[in-house]
Amino acid sequence: MIGLLYIAIAWISGYVILKQLLPSIFDFSKSLSLTGKQVKLPAWAVTLPASYLVGTLLVTWTTYISAYLFRTSGKPMLYGNIAAFSIFSLIIIYFITKDIRNVVTTFKSTISGIRNSSFLKLTSLRFYMF
């Protein structure tokens, strides 16, 4: 159960950090591929994996660096996980309460995009090329 909490905190914190540092990743419908064609990829197909990767990278770095700082204690990884959970939970709470309306509209549009997408239907299998 704690592992699922770890993944959720990593994923959500990656989403929040990407939203603040790289907002162009959430709307790339006007961008062109290397061949000059318009990119026809749903935004969630990029933002969900990117937020997971960024969040996991940052949370694990924070966990291991803080575990190194607590190395003289009896259980350094326990204290490292507590520190990382606390830090990233505060970051998530800060940015979600900062712009709660934007989070709600983004969540609703992501859910409706996933439901309406033909990406999930097995009858029309598509391969998205970058």
PDB file of C-alpha atoms in Angstrom, residues 41-83:
ATOM      1  CA  LEU A  41      -1.078  12.692 -30.621  1.00  0.00           C
ATOM      2  CA  PRO A  42      -3.428  13.191 -27.676  1.00  0.00           C
ATOM      3  CA  ALA A  43      -1.938  15.386 -24.967  1.00  0.00           C
ATOM      4  CA  TRP A  44      -2.456  12.789 -22.252  1.00  0.00           C
ATOM      5  CA  ALA A  45      -0.298  10.307 -24.177  1.00  0.00           C
ATOM      6  CA  VAL A  46       2.648  12.611 -23.571  1.00  0.00           C
ATOM      7  CA  THR A  47       1.861  14.212 -20.225  1.00  0.00           C
ATOM      8  CA  LEU A  48       1.091  11.045 -18.246  1.00  0.00           C
ATOM      9  CA  PRO A  49       4.378   9.237 -19.007  1.00  0.00           C
ATOM     10  CA  ALA A  50       6.399  12.435 -18.738  1.00  0.00           C
ATOM     11  CA  SER A  51       4.915  13.317 -15.364  1.00  0.00           C
ATOM     12  CA  TYR A  52       5.551   9.783 -14.090  1.00  0.00           C
ATOM     13  CA  LEU A  53       9.185   9.851 -15.208  1.00  0.00           C
ATOM     14  CA  VAL A  54       9.914  13.323 -13.850  1.00  0.00           C
ATOM     15  CA  GLY A  55       8.145  12.668 -10.567  1.00  0.00           C
ATOM     16  CA  THR A  56       9.789   9.300 -10.005  1.00  0.00           C
ATOM     17  CA  LEU A  57      13.208  10.731 -10.752  1.00  0.00           C
ATOM     18  CA  LEU A  58      12.806  13.642  -8.351  1.00  0.00           C
ATOM     19  CA  VAL A  59      11.196  11.646  -5.533  1.00  0.00           C
ATOM     20  CA  THR A  60      13.821   8.905  -5.653  1.00  0.00           C
ATOM     21  CA  TRP A  61      16.665  11.423  -5.721  1.00  0.00           C
ATOM     22  CA  THR A  62      15.169  13.171  -2.722  1.00  0.00           C
ATOM     23  CA  THR A  63      14.674   9.865  -0.927  1.00  0.00           C
ATOM     24  CA  TYR A  64      18.222   8.662  -1.411  1.00  0.00           C
ATOM     25  CA  ILE A  65      19.872  12.018  -0.717  1.00  0.00           C
ATOM     26  CA  SER A  66      17.916  12.435   2.496  1.00  0.00           C
ATOM     27  CA  ALA A  67      18.667   8.797   3.431  1.00  0.00           C
ATOM     28  CA  TYR A  68      22.338   9.629   2.989  1.00  0.00           C
ATOM     29  CA  LEU A  69      21.919  12.596   5.310  1.00  0.00           C
ATOM     30  CA  PHE A  70      20.257  10.316   7.900  1.00  0.00           C
ATOM     31  CA  ARG A  71      22.916   7.616   7.509  1.00  0.00           C
ATOM     32  CA  THR A  72      23.944   7.737  11.185  1.00  0.00           C
ATOM     33  CA  SER A  73      20.436   6.870  12.350  1.00  0.00           C
ATOM     34  CA  GLY A  74      19.255   3.298  12.680  1.00  0.00           C
ATOM     35  CA  LYS A  75      16.894   3.345   9.683  1.00  0.00           C
ATOM     36  CA  PRO A  76      18.084   5.886   7.104  1.00  0.00           C
ATOM     37  CA  MET A  77      15.707   4.752   4.302  1.00  0.00           C
ATOM     38  CA  LEU A  78      12.687   5.090   6.567  1.00  0.00           C
ATOM     39  CA  TYR A  79      13.619   8.659   7.401  1.00  0.00           C
ATOM     40  CA  GLY A  80      14.505   9.345   3.767  1.00  0.00           C
ATOM     41  CA  ASN A  81      11.077   8.151   2.621  1.00  0.00           C
ATOM     42  CA  ILE A  82       9.344  10.202   5.301  1.00  0.00           C
ATOM     43  CA  ALA A  83      11.299  13.289   4.246  1.00  0.00           C
TER      44      ALA A  83
END
